[in-house]
Amino acid sequence: MQNKLMTAELKAFLISIGSVSIDPSLVPFALGSTAGPGAGTSSVFFRSGKRRVRLSINKDSPLSIENVGEDGTFSLFMEGEELVRGTLEPALAHCPEQAFITLCERCIFDCKYCPVPKLQGHVKSNKEVLDIVDDVFRTGNLKAISLTSGVENSVQGEVDRVLKLLPALKKYNVPIGVSVYPTEGCSKQFYEAGVSEVKYNVETMDPGIFKQVCGDLSLAYILKKLEEAVGIFGKNRVFSNFIIGLGESDSAVRDGVETLAKLGVIPILRPINPHPLRAGACFAERPSRERLLKLAKMEKAILVKYGLNSGLAKTMCLRCTGCDLVPFVDL
Ligand code: SF4
């Protein structure tokens, strides 16, 4: 059993379930997630070979993790059957090897799947953010800084919040990624301030579903800002979350991935995480293992066609890979 490593198929299965039960005392640095649809849960990062998966902790999950060796080896079980062995990774600031910080845990928008507007959480001061980066830096494991934010009062306010922080982050000498709702000219400002990569989320590429679930936002505007960002940051440096499980068809996903890739944008196919605070607000169904594998393979073929490679990312989710099947890394 020593070398039972995670395959792409097994990772797809684990993502399709999305949760695990574990004795909380075994979890290294599990922090509450405050970003996007995973907000309000605690997670664990399980690594096996080159693959990493993030699972939210839920004592009722059919999956469980147990310590099986003095050497820090853990096993992941499905209803008593051992599936894979690996290690648990510390995630001091949201995910391993990064300081991935949500600046503002509030939002004035009302995307129907997202719990953030309901939670109306904390807004971090600049000092709090810099203290978190310092904490990760002191572990010797800071490989990237990633910043994201809800919208406290205005989208421009969040861009300004990021721009204000950036000068103080340069001294860490690691790549910086930023994910916010884009404003006119923000990509150029971020680039000039030392940002390496940006992620502006389309959320879905199905226009009908977009209107239903993200009615406050404009898909056409986000696509325009993504295109501009590629002109500034270059290929392989601009990303966009594309949620899977809002009722979109596979062919809508294919068309959407192709549209984004044609612009030079790498989509992150993100399984929906139905949240109790949003029960019934919109269609939300976590994709099956089979669908996740099919869509990831389809995405890889499209990325190849447009000369894109998600394995080159330096920051944010494509660097982490915990929540998604990532082409060029997982398959
Ligand atoms: S893939 Fe992204 S959202 Fe998921 S744990 Fe990693 S950084 Fe966080």
Short mmCIF file of C-alpha atoms and ligand atoms in Angstrom, two decimals:
data_model
loop_
_atom_site.label_atom_id
_atom_site.label_comp_id
_atom_site.label_asym_id
_atom_site.label_seq_id
_atom_site.Cartn_x
_atom_site.Cartn_y
_atom_site.Cartn_z
CA MET A 1 0.00 0.00 0.00
CA GLN A 2 3.07 2.29 0.34
CA ASN A 3 2.81 3.77 -3.15
CA LYS A 4 -0.91 4.13 -3.62
CA LEU A 5 -0.89 7.57 -5.25
CA MET A 6 -3.77 9.77 -6.33
CA THR A 7 -4.73 9.45 -9.99
CA ALA A 8 -6.67 12.04 -11.99
CA GLU A 9 -9.71 9.74 -11.83
CA LEU A 10 -9.49 9.48 -8.05
CA LYS A 11 -9.03 13.24 -7.67
CA ALA A 12 -12.15 13.75 -9.79
CA PHE A 13 -14.04 11.38 -7.48
CA LEU A 14 -12.81 13.19 -4.35
CA ILE A 15 -13.74 16.59 -5.81
CA SER A 16 -17.20 15.29 -6.73
CA ILE A 17 -17.77 14.48 -3.06
CA GLY A 18 -15.95 17.60 -1.84
CA SER A 19 -15.81 16.83 1.87
CA VAL A 20 -14.06 14.56 4.35
CA SER A 21 -14.32 13.71 8.01
CA ILE A 22 -11.17 14.01 10.08
CA ASP A 23 -10.20 14.43 13.71
CA PRO A 24 -9.69 18.23 13.85
CA SER A 25 -6.56 17.83 15.98
CA LEU A 26 -4.82 16.16 13.01
CA VAL A 27 -5.36 19.12 10.67
CA PRO A 28 -2.35 21.38 10.27
CA PHE A 29 -3.36 25.06 10.22
CA ALA A 30 -6.94 24.60 8.97
CA LEU A 31 -8.33 28.08 8.56
CA GLY A 32 -11.91 29.02 7.81
CA SER A 33 -12.32 29.79 4.13
CA THR A 34 -13.50 33.33 3.50
CA ALA A 35 -13.30 33.41 -0.29
CA GLY A 36 -16.21 32.91 -2.61
CA PRO A 37 -18.50 29.91 -2.64
CA GLY A 38 -16.44 27.93 -0.08
CA ALA A 39 -16.89 30.67 2.51
CA GLY A 40 -17.59 29.67 6.06
CA THR A 41 -16.15 26.13 6.01
CA SER A 42 -12.86 24.64 7.20
CA SER A 43 -10.80 22.52 4.88
CA VAL A 44 -7.94 20.12 4.67
CA PHE A 45 -5.35 19.79 1.89
CA PHE A 46 -4.38 16.21 1.04
CA ARG A 47 -1.35 15.70 -1.16
CA SER A 48 -0.41 12.48 -2.93
CA GLY A 49 2.40 12.48 -5.49
CA LYS A 50 2.04 15.56 -7.67
CA ARG A 51 -1.66 15.98 -6.97
CA ARG A 52 -3.36 18.00 -4.25
CA VAL A 53 -7.02 18.07 -3.28
CA ARG A 54 -8.87 20.38 -0.92
CA LEU A 55 -11.78 18.87 0.95
CA SER A 56 -14.06 20.67 3.36
CA ILE A 57 -14.31 19.10 6.79
CA ASN A 58 -17.66 17.46 7.47
CA LYS A 59 -18.12 14.77 10.08
CA ASP A 60 -20.93 13.20 8.01
CA SER A 61 -18.83 12.82 4.82
CA PRO A 62 -18.48 9.28 3.36
CA LEU A 63 -14.76 10.04 3.05
CA SER A 64 -12.44 10.01 6.03
CA ILE A 65 -8.76 10.67 6.65
CA GLU A 66 -6.75 8.83 9.26
CA ASN A 67 -3.17 8.90 10.36
CA VAL A 68 -1.59 5.56 9.43
CA GLY A 69 2.10 6.08 10.03
CA GLU A 70 4.62 7.59 12.44
CA ASP A 71 6.14 9.30 9.40
CA GLY A 72 3.16 11.60 8.84
CA THR A 73 1.48 9.38 6.28
CA PHE A 74 -2.29 9.64 6.10
CA SER A 75 -4.84 7.44 4.39
CA LEU A 76 -8.06 8.49 2.75
CA PHE A 77 -10.91 6.03 3.14
CA MET A 78 -14.31 5.66 1.47
CA GLU A 79 -16.66 3.93 3.88
CA GLY A 80 -13.80 1.91 5.35
CA GLU A 81 -11.95 1.10 2.11
CA GLU A 82 -8.54 2.71 1.74
CA LEU A 83 -8.38 4.72 -1.50
CA VAL A 84 -5.04 6.51 -1.36
CA ARG A 85 -2.14 7.52 0.88
CA GLY A 86 -0.55 10.90 1.17
CA THR A 87 0.27 13.80 3.47
CA LEU A 88 -1.65 16.71 4.92
CA GLU A 89 -0.32 20.08 3.87
CA PRO A 90 -0.31 23.12 6.12
CA ALA A 91 -2.31 26.04 4.77
CA LEU A 92 -1.59 29.00 6.97
CA ALA A 93 -3.32 31.56 4.78
CA HIS A 94 -6.09 29.77 2.87
CA CYS A 95 -3.96 27.36 0.79
CA PRO A 96 -0.49 25.78 0.86
CA GLU A 97 2.61 27.76 -0.12
CA GLN A 98 0.76 31.03 -0.65
CA ALA A 99 -0.56 33.92 1.32
CA PHE A 100 -3.96 33.95 -0.39
CA ILE A 101 -5.91 36.68 1.33
CA THR A 102 -9.49 37.86 1.02
CA LEU A 103 -9.28 41.57 1.75
CA CYS A 104 -12.99 42.19 2.11
CA GLU A 105 -15.40 39.41 3.11
CA ARG A 106 -18.48 41.42 2.15
CA CYS A 107 -20.22 42.04 -1.14
CA ILE A 108 -22.76 44.49 -2.48
CA PHE A 109 -23.58 42.15 -5.38
CA ASP A 110 -25.88 39.19 -4.99
CA CYS A 111 -24.71 36.24 -7.11
CA LYS A 112 -27.25 33.59 -6.24
CA TYR A 113 -24.82 30.75 -5.39
CA CYS A 114 -22.45 32.82 -3.25
CA PRO A 115 -22.74 33.01 0.56
CA VAL A 116 -20.48 36.08 0.93
CA PRO A 117 -23.28 38.69 0.67
CA LYS A 118 -25.22 36.74 3.31
CA LEU A 119 -22.26 36.35 5.65
CA GLN A 120 -21.22 40.03 5.47
CA GLY A 121 -17.88 39.27 7.11
CA HIS A 122 -14.76 41.12 8.09
CA VAL A 123 -12.85 43.76 6.13
CA LYS A 124 -9.13 43.42 6.82
CA SER A 125 -6.98 46.43 7.53
CA ASN A 126 -3.71 46.81 5.61
CA LYS A 127 -1.87 45.91 8.80
CA GLU A 128 -3.82 42.67 9.19
CA VAL A 129 -3.00 41.72 5.59
CA LEU A 130 0.70 42.47 5.96
CA ASP A 131 0.83 40.54 9.26
CA ILE A 132 -0.63 37.47 7.49
CA VAL A 133 1.95 37.71 4.69
CA ASP A 134 4.69 38.06 7.32
CA ASP A 135 3.40 34.98 9.16
CA VAL A 136 3.59 32.85 6.01
CA PHE A 137 6.96 34.36 5.07
CA ARG A 138 8.38 33.32 8.44
CA THR A 139 7.50 29.66 7.76
CA GLY A 140 9.93 29.79 4.82
CA ASN A 141 7.14 28.55 2.57
CA LEU A 142 5.88 31.71 0.89
CA LYS A 143 5.93 31.03 -2.87
CA ALA A 144 3.26 33.52 -3.95
CA ILE A 145 0.96 36.24 -2.68
CA SER A 146 -2.63 36.21 -3.96
CA LEU A 147 -5.23 38.84 -3.18
CA THR A 148 -8.95 38.67 -3.71
CA SER A 149 -11.86 40.67 -2.44
CA GLY A 150 -15.61 40.98 -2.32
CA VAL A 151 -17.02 44.45 -2.81
CA GLU A 152 -17.59 46.49 0.34
CA ASN A 153 -18.86 49.73 -1.24
CA SER A 154 -17.73 49.94 -4.88
CA VAL A 155 -15.62 47.97 -7.36
CA GLN A 156 -13.23 50.91 -7.69
CA GLY A 157 -12.83 50.89 -3.91
CA GLU A 158 -11.55 47.29 -4.07
CA VAL A 159 -9.10 48.04 -6.89
CA ASP A 160 -7.83 50.98 -4.83
CA ARG A 161 -7.54 48.74 -1.78
CA VAL A 162 -5.29 46.35 -3.74
CA LEU A 163 -3.24 49.16 -5.31
CA LYS A 164 -2.59 50.64 -1.87
CA LEU A 165 -1.20 47.34 -0.59
CA LEU A 166 1.01 46.41 -3.52
CA PRO A 167 4.06 48.60 -2.76
CA ALA A 168 4.49 46.92 0.64
CA LEU A 169 4.32 43.43 -0.93
CA LYS A 170 7.21 43.88 -3.34
CA LYS A 171 9.83 43.21 -0.67
CA TYR A 172 8.81 39.54 -0.45
CA ASN A 173 10.03 39.04 -3.98
CA VAL A 174 7.41 36.44 -4.92
CA PRO A 175 4.83 36.56 -7.72
CA ILE A 176 1.64 38.43 -6.88
CA GLY A 177 -1.80 37.48 -8.24
CA VAL A 178 -4.94 39.61 -7.99
CA SER A 179 -8.57 38.57 -8.44
CA VAL A 180 -11.16 41.35 -8.25
CA TYR A 181 -14.06 42.65 -10.28
CA PRO A 182 -12.21 44.65 -12.95
CA THR A 183 -12.49 48.41 -13.50
CA GLU A 184 -11.43 50.59 -16.43
CA GLY A 185 -7.64 50.64 -16.54
CA CYS A 186 -7.06 48.39 -13.53
CA SER A 187 -4.99 45.78 -15.41
CA LYS A 188 -2.43 48.41 -16.46
CA GLN A 189 -2.30 49.79 -12.92
CA PHE A 190 -1.85 46.31 -11.42
CA TYR A 191 0.84 45.43 -13.96
CA GLU A 192 2.78 48.63 -13.32
CA ALA A 193 2.55 47.99 -9.58
CA GLY A 194 4.23 44.59 -9.95
CA VAL A 195 1.33 42.13 -10.27
CA SER A 196 2.19 38.98 -12.30
CA GLU A 197 -1.24 37.49 -12.93
CA VAL A 198 -4.90 38.45 -12.72
CA LYS A 199 -8.13 36.51 -12.44
CA TYR A 200 -11.39 38.19 -13.39
CA ASN A 201 -14.21 35.71 -12.98
CA VAL A 202 -16.89 35.21 -15.62
CA GLU A 203 -18.58 32.75 -13.20
CA THR A 204 -20.47 31.16 -16.10
CA MET A 205 -20.25 31.49 -19.87
CA ASP A 206 -23.90 30.59 -20.39
CA PRO A 207 -25.49 34.04 -20.97
CA GLY A 208 -28.96 32.96 -19.81
CA ILE A 209 -27.65 31.48 -16.57
CA PHE A 210 -25.36 34.47 -16.06
CA LYS A 211 -28.37 36.79 -16.19
CA GLN A 212 -30.24 34.66 -13.66
CA VAL A 213 -27.45 34.18 -11.13
CA CYS A 214 -25.16 37.21 -11.58
CA GLY A 215 -27.76 39.76 -12.70
CA ASP A 216 -25.86 42.67 -11.11
CA LEU A 217 -22.79 42.03 -13.28
CA SER A 218 -22.04 42.19 -17.01
CA LEU A 219 -20.53 39.20 -18.80
CA ALA A 220 -19.67 41.28 -21.89
CA TYR A 221 -17.79 43.80 -19.75
CA ILE A 222 -15.80 41.12 -17.90
CA LEU A 223 -14.84 39.49 -21.23
CA LYS A 224 -13.63 42.87 -22.52
CA LYS A 225 -11.52 43.41 -19.41
CA LEU A 226 -10.11 39.88 -19.71
CA GLU A 227 -9.09 40.54 -23.29
CA GLU A 228 -7.40 43.79 -22.29
CA ALA A 229 -5.62 41.99 -19.45
CA VAL A 230 -4.12 39.42 -21.85
CA GLY A 231 -2.75 42.35 -23.90
CA ILE A 232 -0.97 43.59 -20.77
CA PHE A 233 0.02 40.47 -18.81
CA GLY A 234 0.47 38.15 -21.79
CA LYS A 235 -0.55 34.57 -22.48
CA ASN A 236 -0.85 32.15 -19.55
CA ARG A 237 -1.16 34.98 -17.03
CA VAL A 238 -4.88 35.74 -17.14
CA PHE A 239 -7.48 33.40 -15.62
CA SER A 240 -11.20 33.24 -15.03
CA ASN A 241 -13.37 31.06 -12.79
CA PHE A 242 -16.08 29.24 -14.71
CA ILE A 243 -18.49 27.53 -12.32
CA ILE A 244 -19.68 24.05 -13.25
CA GLY A 245 -23.02 22.86 -11.89
CA LEU A 246 -25.33 25.86 -12.41
CA GLY A 247 -27.38 23.96 -15.01
CA GLU A 248 -25.15 24.67 -18.02
CA SER A 249 -24.80 22.03 -20.73
CA ASP A 250 -21.47 20.45 -21.65
CA SER A 251 -21.67 22.08 -25.07
CA ALA A 252 -22.12 25.51 -23.40
CA VAL A 253 -18.99 24.75 -21.38
CA ARG A 254 -17.11 23.78 -24.53
CA ASP A 255 -18.17 26.97 -26.33
CA GLY A 256 -17.34 29.09 -23.29
CA VAL A 257 -13.91 27.55 -22.81
CA GLU A 258 -13.17 28.07 -26.50
CA THR A 259 -14.28 31.73 -26.35
CA LEU A 260 -12.04 32.37 -23.34
CA ALA A 261 -9.06 30.46 -24.73
CA LYS A 262 -9.34 32.32 -28.02
CA LEU A 263 -8.88 35.53 -26.02
CA GLY A 264 -5.80 34.02 -24.35
CA VAL A 265 -7.62 33.47 -21.04
CA ILE A 266 -7.31 30.20 -19.09
CA PRO A 267 -10.65 29.13 -17.61
CA ILE A 268 -10.73 27.44 -14.21
CA LEU A 269 -13.59 24.94 -14.29
CA ARG A 270 -14.78 25.21 -10.69
CA PRO A 271 -17.32 22.71 -9.32
CA ILE A 272 -20.21 24.50 -7.62
CA ASN A 273 -20.23 24.25 -3.87
CA PRO A 274 -23.92 24.40 -2.90
CA HIS A 275 -24.07 26.48 0.28
CA PRO A 276 -26.84 26.13 2.90
CA LEU A 277 -27.26 29.92 3.00
CA ARG A 278 -28.16 29.79 -0.70
CA ALA A 279 -30.39 26.71 -0.66
CA GLY A 280 -33.01 27.04 -3.40
CA ALA A 281 -31.69 30.40 -4.69
CA CYS A 282 -30.56 28.86 -8.00
CA PHE A 283 -29.88 25.50 -9.60
CA ALA A 284 -26.72 24.11 -8.02
CA GLU A 285 -25.55 20.52 -8.49
CA ARG A 286 -22.02 19.36 -7.83
CA PRO A 287 -20.70 17.70 -11.02
CA SER A 288 -20.03 13.96 -11.08
CA ARG A 289 -16.57 12.42 -11.40
CA GLU A 290 -17.34 11.49 -15.01
CA ARG A 291 -18.39 15.02 -15.93
CA LEU A 292 -15.37 16.57 -14.23
CA LEU A 293 -13.01 14.29 -16.12
CA LYS A 294 -14.77 14.82 -19.43
CA LEU A 295 -14.75 18.62 -19.11
CA ALA A 296 -11.13 18.78 -17.92
CA LYS A 297 -9.99 16.66 -20.89
CA MET A 298 -12.02 18.83 -23.25
CA GLU A 299 -10.50 21.96 -21.71
CA LYS A 300 -6.98 20.59 -22.09
CA ALA A 301 -7.51 19.93 -25.80
CA ILE A 302 -8.76 23.51 -26.29
CA LEU A 303 -5.87 25.00 -24.31
CA VAL A 304 -3.43 23.02 -26.47
CA LYS A 305 -5.14 24.35 -29.60
CA TYR A 306 -4.59 27.94 -28.45
CA GLY A 307 -1.07 27.43 -27.08
CA LEU A 308 -2.08 27.87 -23.43
CA ASN A 309 -0.75 25.93 -20.44
CA SER A 310 -2.42 26.08 -17.03
CA GLY A 311 0.59 24.35 -15.47
CA LEU A 312 2.64 27.55 -15.81
CA ALA A 313 0.57 29.58 -13.33
CA LYS A 314 2.52 31.16 -10.49
CA THR A 315 -0.30 32.35 -8.23
CA MET A 316 -3.88 31.83 -7.09
CA CYS A 317 -6.01 28.76 -7.87
CA LEU A 318 -4.07 27.29 -10.81
CA ARG A 319 -0.95 27.33 -8.66
CA CYS A 320 -2.83 25.73 -5.77
CA THR A 321 -4.92 23.20 -7.79
CA GLY A 322 -6.79 22.07 -4.63
CA CYS A 323 -10.36 22.60 -5.83
CA ASP A 324 -10.19 21.63 -9.50
CA LEU A 325 -8.93 19.10 -12.01
CA VAL A 326 -6.22 21.21 -13.62
CA PRO A 327 -5.09 20.39 -17.17
CA PHE A 328 -1.31 19.91 -17.50
CA VAL A 329 -1.03 19.31 -13.72
CA ASP A 330 -3.64 16.64 -12.98
CA LEU A 331 -4.13 15.30 -16.48
S1 SF4 B 1 -7.90 26.13 -5.70
FE1 SF4 B 1 -8.26 28.31 -5.24
S2 SF4 B 1 -10.16 28.40 -4.01
FE2 SF4 B 1 -9.40 26.28 -4.01
S3 SF4 B 1 -8.17 26.15 -2.14
FE3 SF4 B 1 -6.80 26.57 -3.82
S4 SF4 B 1 -6.60 28.77 -3.82
FE4 SF4 B 1 -8.40 28.32 -2.61
#
